[in-house]
mmCIF file of C-alpha atoms in Angstrom:
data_model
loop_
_atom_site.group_PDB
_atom_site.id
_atom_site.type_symbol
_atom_site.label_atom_id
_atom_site.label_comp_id
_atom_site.label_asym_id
_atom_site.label_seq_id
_atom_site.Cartn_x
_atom_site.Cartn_y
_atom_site.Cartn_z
ATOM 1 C CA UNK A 1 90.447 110.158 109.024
ATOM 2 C CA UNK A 2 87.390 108.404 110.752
ATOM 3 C CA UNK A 3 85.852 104.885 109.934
ATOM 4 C CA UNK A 4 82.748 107.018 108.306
ATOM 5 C CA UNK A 5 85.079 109.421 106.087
ATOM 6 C CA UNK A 6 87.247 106.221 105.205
ATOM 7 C CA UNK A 7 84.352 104.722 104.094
ATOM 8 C CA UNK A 8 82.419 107.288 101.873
ATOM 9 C CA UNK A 9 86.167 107.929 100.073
ATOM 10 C CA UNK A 10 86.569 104.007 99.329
ATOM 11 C CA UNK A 11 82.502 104.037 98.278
ATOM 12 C CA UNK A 12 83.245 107.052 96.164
ATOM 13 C CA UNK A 13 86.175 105.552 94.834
ATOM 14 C CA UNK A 14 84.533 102.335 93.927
ATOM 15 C CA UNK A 15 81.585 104.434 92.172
ATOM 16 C CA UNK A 16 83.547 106.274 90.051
ATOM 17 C CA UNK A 17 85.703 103.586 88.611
ATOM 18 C CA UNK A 18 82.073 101.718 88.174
ATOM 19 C CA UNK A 19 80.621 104.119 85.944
ATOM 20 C CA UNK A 20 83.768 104.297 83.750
ATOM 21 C CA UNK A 21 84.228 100.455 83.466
ATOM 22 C CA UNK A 22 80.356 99.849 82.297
ATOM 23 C CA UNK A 23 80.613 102.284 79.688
ATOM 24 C CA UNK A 24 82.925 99.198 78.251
ATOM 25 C CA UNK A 25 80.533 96.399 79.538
ATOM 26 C CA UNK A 26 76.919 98.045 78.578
ATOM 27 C CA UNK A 27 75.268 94.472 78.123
ATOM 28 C CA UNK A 28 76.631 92.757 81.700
ATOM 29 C CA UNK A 29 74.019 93.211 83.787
ATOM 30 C CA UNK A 30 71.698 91.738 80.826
ATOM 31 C CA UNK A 31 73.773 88.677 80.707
ATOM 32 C CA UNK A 32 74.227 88.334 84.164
ATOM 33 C CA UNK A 33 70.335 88.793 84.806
ATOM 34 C CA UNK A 34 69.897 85.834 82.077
ATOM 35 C CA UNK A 35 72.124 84.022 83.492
ATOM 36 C CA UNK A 36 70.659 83.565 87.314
ATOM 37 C CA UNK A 37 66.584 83.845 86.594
ATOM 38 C CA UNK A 38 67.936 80.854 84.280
ATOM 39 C CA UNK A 39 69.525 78.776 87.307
ATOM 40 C CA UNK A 40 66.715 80.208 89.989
ATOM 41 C CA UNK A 41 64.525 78.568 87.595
ATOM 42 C CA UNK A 42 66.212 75.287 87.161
ATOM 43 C CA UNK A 43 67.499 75.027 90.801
ATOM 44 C CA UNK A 44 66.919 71.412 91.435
ATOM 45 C CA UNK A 45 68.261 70.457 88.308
ATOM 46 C CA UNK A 46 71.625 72.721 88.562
ATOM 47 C CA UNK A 47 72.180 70.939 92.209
ATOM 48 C CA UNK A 48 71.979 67.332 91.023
ATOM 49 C CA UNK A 49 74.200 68.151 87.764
ATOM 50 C CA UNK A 50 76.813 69.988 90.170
ATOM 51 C CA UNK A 51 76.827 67.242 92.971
ATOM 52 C CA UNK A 52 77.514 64.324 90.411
ATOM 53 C CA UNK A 53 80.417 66.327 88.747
ATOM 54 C CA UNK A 54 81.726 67.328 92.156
ATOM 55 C CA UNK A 55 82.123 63.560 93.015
ATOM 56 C CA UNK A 56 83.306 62.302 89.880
ATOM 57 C CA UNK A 57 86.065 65.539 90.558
ATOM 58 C CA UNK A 58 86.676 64.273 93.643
ATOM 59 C CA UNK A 59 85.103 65.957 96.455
ATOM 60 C CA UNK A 60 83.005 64.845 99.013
ATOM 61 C CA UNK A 61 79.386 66.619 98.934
ATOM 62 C CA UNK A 62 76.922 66.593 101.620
ATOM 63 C CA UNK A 63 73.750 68.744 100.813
ATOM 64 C CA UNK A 64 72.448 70.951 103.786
ATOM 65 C CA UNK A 65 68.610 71.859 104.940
ATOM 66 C CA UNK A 66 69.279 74.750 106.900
ATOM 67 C CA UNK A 67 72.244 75.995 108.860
ATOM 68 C CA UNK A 68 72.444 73.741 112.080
ATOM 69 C CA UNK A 69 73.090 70.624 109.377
ATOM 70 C CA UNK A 70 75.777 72.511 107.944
ATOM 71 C CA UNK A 71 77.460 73.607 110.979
ATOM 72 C CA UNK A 72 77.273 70.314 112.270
ATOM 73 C CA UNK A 73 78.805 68.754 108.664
ATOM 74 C CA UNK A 74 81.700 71.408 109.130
ATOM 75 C CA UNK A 75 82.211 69.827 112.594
ATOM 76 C CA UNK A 76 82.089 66.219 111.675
ATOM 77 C CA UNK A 77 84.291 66.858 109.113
ATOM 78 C CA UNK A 78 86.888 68.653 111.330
ATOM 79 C CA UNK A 79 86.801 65.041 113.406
ATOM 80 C CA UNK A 80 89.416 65.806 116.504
ATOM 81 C CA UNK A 81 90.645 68.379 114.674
ATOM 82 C CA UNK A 82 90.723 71.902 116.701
ATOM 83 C CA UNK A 83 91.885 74.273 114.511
ATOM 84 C CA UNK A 84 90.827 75.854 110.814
ATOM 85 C CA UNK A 85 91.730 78.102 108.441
ATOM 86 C CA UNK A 86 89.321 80.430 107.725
ATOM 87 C CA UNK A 87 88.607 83.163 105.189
ATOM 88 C CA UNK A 88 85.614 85.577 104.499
ATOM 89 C CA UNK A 89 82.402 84.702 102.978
ATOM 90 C CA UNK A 90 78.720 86.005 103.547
ATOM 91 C CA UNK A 91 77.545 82.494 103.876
ATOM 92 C CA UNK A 92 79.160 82.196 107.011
ATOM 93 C CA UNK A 93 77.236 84.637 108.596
ATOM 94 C CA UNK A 94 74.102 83.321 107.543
ATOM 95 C CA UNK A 95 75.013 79.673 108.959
ATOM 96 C CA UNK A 96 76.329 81.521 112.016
ATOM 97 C CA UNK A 97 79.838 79.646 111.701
ATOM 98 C CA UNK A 98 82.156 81.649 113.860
ATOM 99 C CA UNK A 99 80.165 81.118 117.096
ATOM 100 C CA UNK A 100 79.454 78.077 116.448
ATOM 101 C CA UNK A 101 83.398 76.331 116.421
ATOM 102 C CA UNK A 102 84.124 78.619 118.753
ATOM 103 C CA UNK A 103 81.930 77.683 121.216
ATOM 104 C CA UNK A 104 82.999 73.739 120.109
ATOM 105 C CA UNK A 105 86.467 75.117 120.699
ATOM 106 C CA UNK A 106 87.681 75.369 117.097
ATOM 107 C CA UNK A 107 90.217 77.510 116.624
ATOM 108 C CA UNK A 108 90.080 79.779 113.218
ATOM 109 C CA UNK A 109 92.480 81.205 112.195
ATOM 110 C CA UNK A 110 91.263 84.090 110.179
ATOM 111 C CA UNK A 111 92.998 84.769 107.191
ATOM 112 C CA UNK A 112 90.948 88.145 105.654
ATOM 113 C CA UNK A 113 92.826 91.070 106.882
ATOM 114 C CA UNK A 114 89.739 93.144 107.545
ATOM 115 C CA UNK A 115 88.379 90.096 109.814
ATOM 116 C CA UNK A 116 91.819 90.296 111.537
ATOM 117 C CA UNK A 117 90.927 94.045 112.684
ATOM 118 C CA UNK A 118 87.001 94.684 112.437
ATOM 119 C CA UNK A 119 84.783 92.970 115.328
ATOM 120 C CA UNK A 120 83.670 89.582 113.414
ATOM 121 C CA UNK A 121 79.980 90.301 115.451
ATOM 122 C CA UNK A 122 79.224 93.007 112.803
ATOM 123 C CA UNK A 123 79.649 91.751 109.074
ATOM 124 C CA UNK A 124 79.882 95.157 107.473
ATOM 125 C CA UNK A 125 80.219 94.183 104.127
ATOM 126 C CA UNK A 126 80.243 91.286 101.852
ATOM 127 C CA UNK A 127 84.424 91.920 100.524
ATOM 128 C CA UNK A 128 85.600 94.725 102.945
ATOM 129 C CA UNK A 129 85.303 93.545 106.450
ATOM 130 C CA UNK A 130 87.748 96.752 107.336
ATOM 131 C CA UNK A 131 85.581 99.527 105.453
ATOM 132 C CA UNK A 132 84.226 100.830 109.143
ATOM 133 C CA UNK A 133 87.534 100.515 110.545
ATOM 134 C CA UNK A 134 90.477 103.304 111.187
ATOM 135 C CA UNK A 135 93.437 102.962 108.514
ATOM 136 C CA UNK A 136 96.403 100.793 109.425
ATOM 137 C CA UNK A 137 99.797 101.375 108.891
ATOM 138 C CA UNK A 138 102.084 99.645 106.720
ATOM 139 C CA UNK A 139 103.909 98.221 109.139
ATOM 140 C CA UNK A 140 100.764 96.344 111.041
ATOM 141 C CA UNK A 141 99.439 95.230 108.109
ATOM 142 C CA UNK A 142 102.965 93.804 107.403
ATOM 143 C CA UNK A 143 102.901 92.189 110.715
ATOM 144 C CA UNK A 144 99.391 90.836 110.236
ATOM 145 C CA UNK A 145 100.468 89.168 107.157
ATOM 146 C CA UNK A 146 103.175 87.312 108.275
ATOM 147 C CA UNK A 147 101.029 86.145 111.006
ATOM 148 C CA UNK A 148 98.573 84.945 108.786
ATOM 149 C CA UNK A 149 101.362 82.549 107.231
ATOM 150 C CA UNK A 150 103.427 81.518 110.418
ATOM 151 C CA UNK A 151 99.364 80.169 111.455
ATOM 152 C CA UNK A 152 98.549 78.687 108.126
ATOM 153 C CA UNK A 153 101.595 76.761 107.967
ATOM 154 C CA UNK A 154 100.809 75.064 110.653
ATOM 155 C CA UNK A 155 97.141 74.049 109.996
ATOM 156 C CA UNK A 156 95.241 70.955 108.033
ATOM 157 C CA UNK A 157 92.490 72.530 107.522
ATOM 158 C CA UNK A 158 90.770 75.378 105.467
ATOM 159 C CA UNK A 159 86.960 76.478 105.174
ATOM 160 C CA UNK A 160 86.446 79.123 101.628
ATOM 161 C CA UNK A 161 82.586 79.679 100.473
ATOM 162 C CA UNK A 162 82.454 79.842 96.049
ATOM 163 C CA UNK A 163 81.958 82.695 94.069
ATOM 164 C CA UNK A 164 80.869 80.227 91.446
ATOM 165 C CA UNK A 165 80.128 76.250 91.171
ATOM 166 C CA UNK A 166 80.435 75.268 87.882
ATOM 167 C CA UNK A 167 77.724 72.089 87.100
ATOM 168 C CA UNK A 168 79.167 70.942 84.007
ATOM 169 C CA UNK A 169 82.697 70.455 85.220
ATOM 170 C CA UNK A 170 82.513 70.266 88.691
ATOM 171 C CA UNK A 171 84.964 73.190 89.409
ATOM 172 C CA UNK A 172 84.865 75.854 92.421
ATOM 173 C CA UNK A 173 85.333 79.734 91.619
ATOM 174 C CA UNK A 174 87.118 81.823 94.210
ATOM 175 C CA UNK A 175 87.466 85.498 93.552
ATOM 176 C CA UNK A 176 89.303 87.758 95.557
ATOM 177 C CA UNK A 177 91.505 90.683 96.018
ATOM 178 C CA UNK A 178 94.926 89.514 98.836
ATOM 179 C CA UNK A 179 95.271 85.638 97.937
ATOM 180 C CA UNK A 180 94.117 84.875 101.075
ATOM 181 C CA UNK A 181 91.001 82.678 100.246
ATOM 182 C CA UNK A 182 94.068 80.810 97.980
ATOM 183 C CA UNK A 183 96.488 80.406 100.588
ATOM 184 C CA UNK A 184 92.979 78.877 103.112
ATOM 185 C CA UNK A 185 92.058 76.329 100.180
ATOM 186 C CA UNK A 186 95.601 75.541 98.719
ATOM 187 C CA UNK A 187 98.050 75.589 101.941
ATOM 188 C CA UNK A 188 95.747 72.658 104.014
ATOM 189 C CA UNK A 189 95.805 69.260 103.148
ATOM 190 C CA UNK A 190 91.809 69.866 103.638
ATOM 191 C CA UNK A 191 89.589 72.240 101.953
ATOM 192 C CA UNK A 192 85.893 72.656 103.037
ATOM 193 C CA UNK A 193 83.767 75.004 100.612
ATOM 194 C CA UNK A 194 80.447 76.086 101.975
ATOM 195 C CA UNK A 195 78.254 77.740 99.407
ATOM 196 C CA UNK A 196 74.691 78.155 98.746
ATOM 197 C CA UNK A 197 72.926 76.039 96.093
ATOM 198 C CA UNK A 198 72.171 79.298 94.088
ATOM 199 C CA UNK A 199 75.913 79.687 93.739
ATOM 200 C CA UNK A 200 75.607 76.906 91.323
ATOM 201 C CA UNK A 201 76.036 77.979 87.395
ATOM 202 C CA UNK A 202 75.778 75.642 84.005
ATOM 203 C CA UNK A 203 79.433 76.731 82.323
ATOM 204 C CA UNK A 204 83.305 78.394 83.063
ATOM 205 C CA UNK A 205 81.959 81.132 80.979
ATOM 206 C CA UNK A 206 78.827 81.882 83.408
ATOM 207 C CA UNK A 207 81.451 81.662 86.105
ATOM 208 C CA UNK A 208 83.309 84.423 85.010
ATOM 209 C CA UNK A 209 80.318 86.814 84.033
ATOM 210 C CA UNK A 210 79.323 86.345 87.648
ATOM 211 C CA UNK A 211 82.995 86.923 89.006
ATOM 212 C CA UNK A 212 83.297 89.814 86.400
ATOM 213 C CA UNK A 213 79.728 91.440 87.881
ATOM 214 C CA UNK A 214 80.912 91.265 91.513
ATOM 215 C CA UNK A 215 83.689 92.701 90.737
ATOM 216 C CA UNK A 216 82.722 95.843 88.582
ATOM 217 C CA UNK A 217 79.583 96.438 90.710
ATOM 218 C CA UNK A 218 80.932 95.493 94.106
ATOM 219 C CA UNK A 219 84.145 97.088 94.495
ATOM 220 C CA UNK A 220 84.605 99.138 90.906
ATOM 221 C CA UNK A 221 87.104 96.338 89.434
ATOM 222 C CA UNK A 222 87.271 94.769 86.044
ATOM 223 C CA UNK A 223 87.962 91.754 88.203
ATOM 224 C CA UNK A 224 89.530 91.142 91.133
ATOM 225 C CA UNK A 225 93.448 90.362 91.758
ATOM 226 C CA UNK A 226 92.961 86.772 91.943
ATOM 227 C CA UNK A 227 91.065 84.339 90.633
ATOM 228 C CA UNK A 228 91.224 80.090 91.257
ATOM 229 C CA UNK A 229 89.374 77.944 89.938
ATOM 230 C CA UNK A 230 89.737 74.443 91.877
ATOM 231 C CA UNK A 231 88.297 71.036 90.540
ATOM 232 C CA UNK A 232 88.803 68.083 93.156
ATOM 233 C CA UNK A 233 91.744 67.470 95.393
ATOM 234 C CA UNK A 234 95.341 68.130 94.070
ATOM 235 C CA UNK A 235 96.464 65.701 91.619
ATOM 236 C CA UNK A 236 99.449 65.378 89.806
ATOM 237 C CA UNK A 237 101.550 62.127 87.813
ATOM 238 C CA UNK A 238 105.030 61.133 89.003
ATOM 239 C CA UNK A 239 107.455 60.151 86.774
ATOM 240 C CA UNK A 240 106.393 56.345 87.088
ATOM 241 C CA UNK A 241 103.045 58.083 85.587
ATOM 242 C CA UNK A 242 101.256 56.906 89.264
ATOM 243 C CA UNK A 243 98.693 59.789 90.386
ATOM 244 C CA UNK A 244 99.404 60.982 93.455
ATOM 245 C CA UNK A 245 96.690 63.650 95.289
ATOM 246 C CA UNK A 246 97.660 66.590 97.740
ATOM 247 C CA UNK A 247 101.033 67.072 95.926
ATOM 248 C CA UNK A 248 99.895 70.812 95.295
ATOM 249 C CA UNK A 249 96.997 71.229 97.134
ATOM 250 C CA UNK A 250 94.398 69.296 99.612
ATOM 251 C CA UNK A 251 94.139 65.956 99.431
ATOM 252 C CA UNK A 252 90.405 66.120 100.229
ATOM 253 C CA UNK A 253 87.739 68.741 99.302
ATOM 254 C CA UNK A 254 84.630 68.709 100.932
ATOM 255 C CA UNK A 255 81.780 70.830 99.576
ATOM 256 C CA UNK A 256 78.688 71.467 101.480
ATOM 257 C CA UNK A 257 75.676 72.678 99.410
ATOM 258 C CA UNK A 258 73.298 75.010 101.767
ATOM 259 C CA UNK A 259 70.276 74.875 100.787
ATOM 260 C CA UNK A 260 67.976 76.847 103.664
ATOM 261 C CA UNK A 261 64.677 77.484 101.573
ATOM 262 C CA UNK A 262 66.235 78.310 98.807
ATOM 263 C CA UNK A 263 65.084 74.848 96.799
ATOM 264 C CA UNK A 264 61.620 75.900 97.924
ATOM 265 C CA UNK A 265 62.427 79.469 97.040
ATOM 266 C CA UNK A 266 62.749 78.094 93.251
ATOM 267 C CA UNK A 267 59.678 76.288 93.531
ATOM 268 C CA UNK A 268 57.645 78.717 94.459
ATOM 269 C CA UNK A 269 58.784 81.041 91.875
ATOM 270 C CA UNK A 270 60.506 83.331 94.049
ATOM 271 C CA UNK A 271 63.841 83.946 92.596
ATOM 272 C CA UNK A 272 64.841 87.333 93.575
ATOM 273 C CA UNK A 273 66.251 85.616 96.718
ATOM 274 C CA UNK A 274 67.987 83.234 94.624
ATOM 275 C CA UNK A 275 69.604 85.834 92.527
ATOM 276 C CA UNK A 276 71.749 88.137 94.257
ATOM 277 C CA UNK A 277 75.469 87.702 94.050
ATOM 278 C CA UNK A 278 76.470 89.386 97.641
ATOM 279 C CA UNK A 279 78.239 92.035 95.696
ATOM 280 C CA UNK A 280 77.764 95.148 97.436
ATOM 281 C CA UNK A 281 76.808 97.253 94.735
ATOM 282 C CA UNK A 282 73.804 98.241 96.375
ATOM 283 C CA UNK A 283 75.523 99.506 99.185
ATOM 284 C CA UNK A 284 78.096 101.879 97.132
ATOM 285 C CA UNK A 285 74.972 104.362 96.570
ATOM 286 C CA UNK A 286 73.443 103.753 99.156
ATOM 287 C CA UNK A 287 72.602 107.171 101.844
ATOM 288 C CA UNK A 288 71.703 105.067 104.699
ATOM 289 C CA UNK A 289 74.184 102.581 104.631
ATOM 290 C CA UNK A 290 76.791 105.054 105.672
ATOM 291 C CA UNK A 291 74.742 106.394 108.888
ATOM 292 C CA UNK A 292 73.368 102.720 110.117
ATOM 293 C CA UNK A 293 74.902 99.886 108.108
ATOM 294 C CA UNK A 294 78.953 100.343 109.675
ATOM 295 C CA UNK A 295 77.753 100.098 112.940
ATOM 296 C CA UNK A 296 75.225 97.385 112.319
ATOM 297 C CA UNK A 297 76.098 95.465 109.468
ATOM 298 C CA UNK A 298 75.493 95.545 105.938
ATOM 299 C CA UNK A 299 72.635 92.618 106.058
ATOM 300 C CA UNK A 300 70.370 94.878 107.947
ATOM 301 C CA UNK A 301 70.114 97.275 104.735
ATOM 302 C CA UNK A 302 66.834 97.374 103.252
ATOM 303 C CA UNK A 303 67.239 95.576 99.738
ATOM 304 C CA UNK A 304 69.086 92.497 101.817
ATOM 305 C CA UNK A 305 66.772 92.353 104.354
ATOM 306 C CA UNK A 306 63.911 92.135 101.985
ATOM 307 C CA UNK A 307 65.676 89.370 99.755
ATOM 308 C CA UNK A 308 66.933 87.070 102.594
ATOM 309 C CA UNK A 309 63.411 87.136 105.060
ATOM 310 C CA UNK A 310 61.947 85.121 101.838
ATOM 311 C CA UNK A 311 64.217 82.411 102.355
ATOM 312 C CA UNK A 312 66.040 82.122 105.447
ATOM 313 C CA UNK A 313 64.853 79.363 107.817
ATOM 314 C CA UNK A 314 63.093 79.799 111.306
ATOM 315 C CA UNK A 315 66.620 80.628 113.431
ATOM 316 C CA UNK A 316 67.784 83.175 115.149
ATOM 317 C CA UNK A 317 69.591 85.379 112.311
ATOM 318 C CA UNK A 318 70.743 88.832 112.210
ATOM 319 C CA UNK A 319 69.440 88.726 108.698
ATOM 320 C CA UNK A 320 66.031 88.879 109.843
ATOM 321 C CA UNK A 321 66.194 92.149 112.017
ATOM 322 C CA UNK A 322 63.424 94.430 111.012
ATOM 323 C CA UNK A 323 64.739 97.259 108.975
ATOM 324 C CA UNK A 324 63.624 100.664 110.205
ATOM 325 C CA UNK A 325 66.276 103.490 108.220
ATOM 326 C CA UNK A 326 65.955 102.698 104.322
ATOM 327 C CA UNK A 327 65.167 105.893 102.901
ATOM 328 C CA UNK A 328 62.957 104.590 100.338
ATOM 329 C CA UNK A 329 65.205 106.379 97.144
ATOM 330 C CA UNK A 330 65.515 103.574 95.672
ATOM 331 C CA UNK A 331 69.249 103.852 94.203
ATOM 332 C CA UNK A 332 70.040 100.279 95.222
ATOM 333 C CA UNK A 333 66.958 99.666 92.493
ATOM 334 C CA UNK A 334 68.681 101.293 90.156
ATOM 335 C CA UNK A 335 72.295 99.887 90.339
ATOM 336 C CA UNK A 336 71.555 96.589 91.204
ATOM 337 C CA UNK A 337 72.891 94.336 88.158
ATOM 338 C CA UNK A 338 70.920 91.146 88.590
ATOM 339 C CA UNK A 339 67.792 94.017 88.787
ATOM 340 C CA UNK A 340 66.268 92.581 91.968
ATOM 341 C CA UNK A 341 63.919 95.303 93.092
ATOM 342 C CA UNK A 342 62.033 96.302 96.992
#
């Protein structure tokens, strides 16, 4: 089977099981629309609420402008350190992470499967880094994993982005599919999240309709395999009843907050870039994205190009490559459960 057949089978797959599971959820994309013109709205607000919580959880916070602050945060927290766990997350790409440690000679260690095999220059897709790639056999991906645990073992530190912040409690939402993203912010002794500020939502509840939406519409799942939902560095009593951090988990979490235009996004009342969940529903349906976007990268489809050129700062980013092959049908319109529209 070629990458493009394996591709429009998993796309078909994930479509199918869509349909069938919003027959069961008919008022989602309702709530979930509520739910982020809400927070777009109320941006500056939802950041100060999440940033005091987050400290009296625990973590560390450090607000970002624009991407060069945040790489450089990522770095200064890494000290000496030359080595990171690392798992897959869109904001990565827009902050240009990789490239950047690497070229400061910071090792990551990537923990996504489909980053272990697909060409990290090309980020085809928001959860399936492997959709463009030939099919593995059991026995690699066997090998792969235990890799991916000898290296983890043996490393302090761990960079995850957030499905969800959560402002009234202070807690991080990671969804995923393999436990990797657990095993990068659990295993370390440090866990840096890098999210952007529109990540931010008022309640647990709002954190699961989001998680439940990226699921379904993304990748055709009630909701994915795991869920973790992480509030400060590990804690835990003794028998003495002394608390004692990083029994279970890190012993620090740092957050960084980016916020690259998207507080001015909110003020200026443009909140369709604030919206969109990096799902990949738009991409399921999508005719072009199958011809252009596994060779190129799922940021240069039409609907995210549109969205992220409001927002995204003055640097070099693939995100702002003009986009010359949507087809104008408008199915990503359609499907798209926050309703952003292009």
């Amino acid at each position: 089977m070629n990458t493009t057949a394996k591709a429009e089978k998993i796309l078909g797959q994930i479509q199918a099981q869509r349909e069938t599971l919003l027959a069961d959820y008919s008022t989602l994309a309702q709530k979930v629309q509520n739910l982020k013109s809400s927070t777009a709205r109320e941006l500056n607000k939802m950041v100060g609420r999440a940033t005091t919580m987050l400290k009296v959880k625990g973590c560390q916070v450090f607000l970002a402008k624009d991407p060069s602050e945040a790489r450089e945060q990522v770095l200064k927290i890494l000290s000496t350190n030359q080595k990171a766990l690392i798992s897959k997350d869109p904001i990565f790409t827009e902050i240009n992470l990789h490239q950047f440690l690497q070229e400061k000679n910071v090792k990551l260690v990537q923990t996504d499967l489909g980053e272990r095999v697909a060409p990290l220059s090309i980020d085809v897709h928001p959860r399936m880094a492997s959709i463009n790639t030939s099919v593995m056999d059991k026995e690699h991906l066997l090998q792969l994993k235990n890799d991916i645990r000898e290296e983890s073992s043996q490393t302090d530190f761990g960079i995850t982005g957030a499905d969800a912040i959560i402002a009234e409690t202070g807690t991080i939402a990671l969804l995923e599919s393999e436990g990797n993203v657990r095993l990068t912010s659990n295993l370390p002794y440090n866990h840096i999240v890098i999210a952007g500020v529109e990540k931010i939502v008022p309640t647990l509840e709002d954190a699961l309709t989001v998680c439940r939406t990226s699921s379904i519409y993304g990748l055709g799942k009630d909701l994915l395999n795991y869920i973790s939902f992480i509030s400060g560095p590990s804690r835990t009593a003794d028998i003495e009843f002394r608390m004692v951090q990083g029994m279970h988990g890190p012993k620090e979490v740092y957050v960084i907050l980016v916020d690259n235009g998207r507080m001015a996004a909110s003020k200026k009342g443009e909140f369709d870039a604030l919206k969109c969940l990096h799902c990949g529903g738009c991409l399921v349906d999508c005719p072009a994205y199958l011809k252009k976007g596994l060779k190129f990268g799922y940021h240069y489809s039409g609907k995210r190009k549109a969205i992220l050129s409001k927002f995204l700062s003055g640097e070099s980013s693939p995100y702002q490559e003009e986009c010359t092959y949507c087809l104008d049908c408008e199915k990503c319109n359609t499907i798209c459960p926050v309703g952003l529209k292009i």
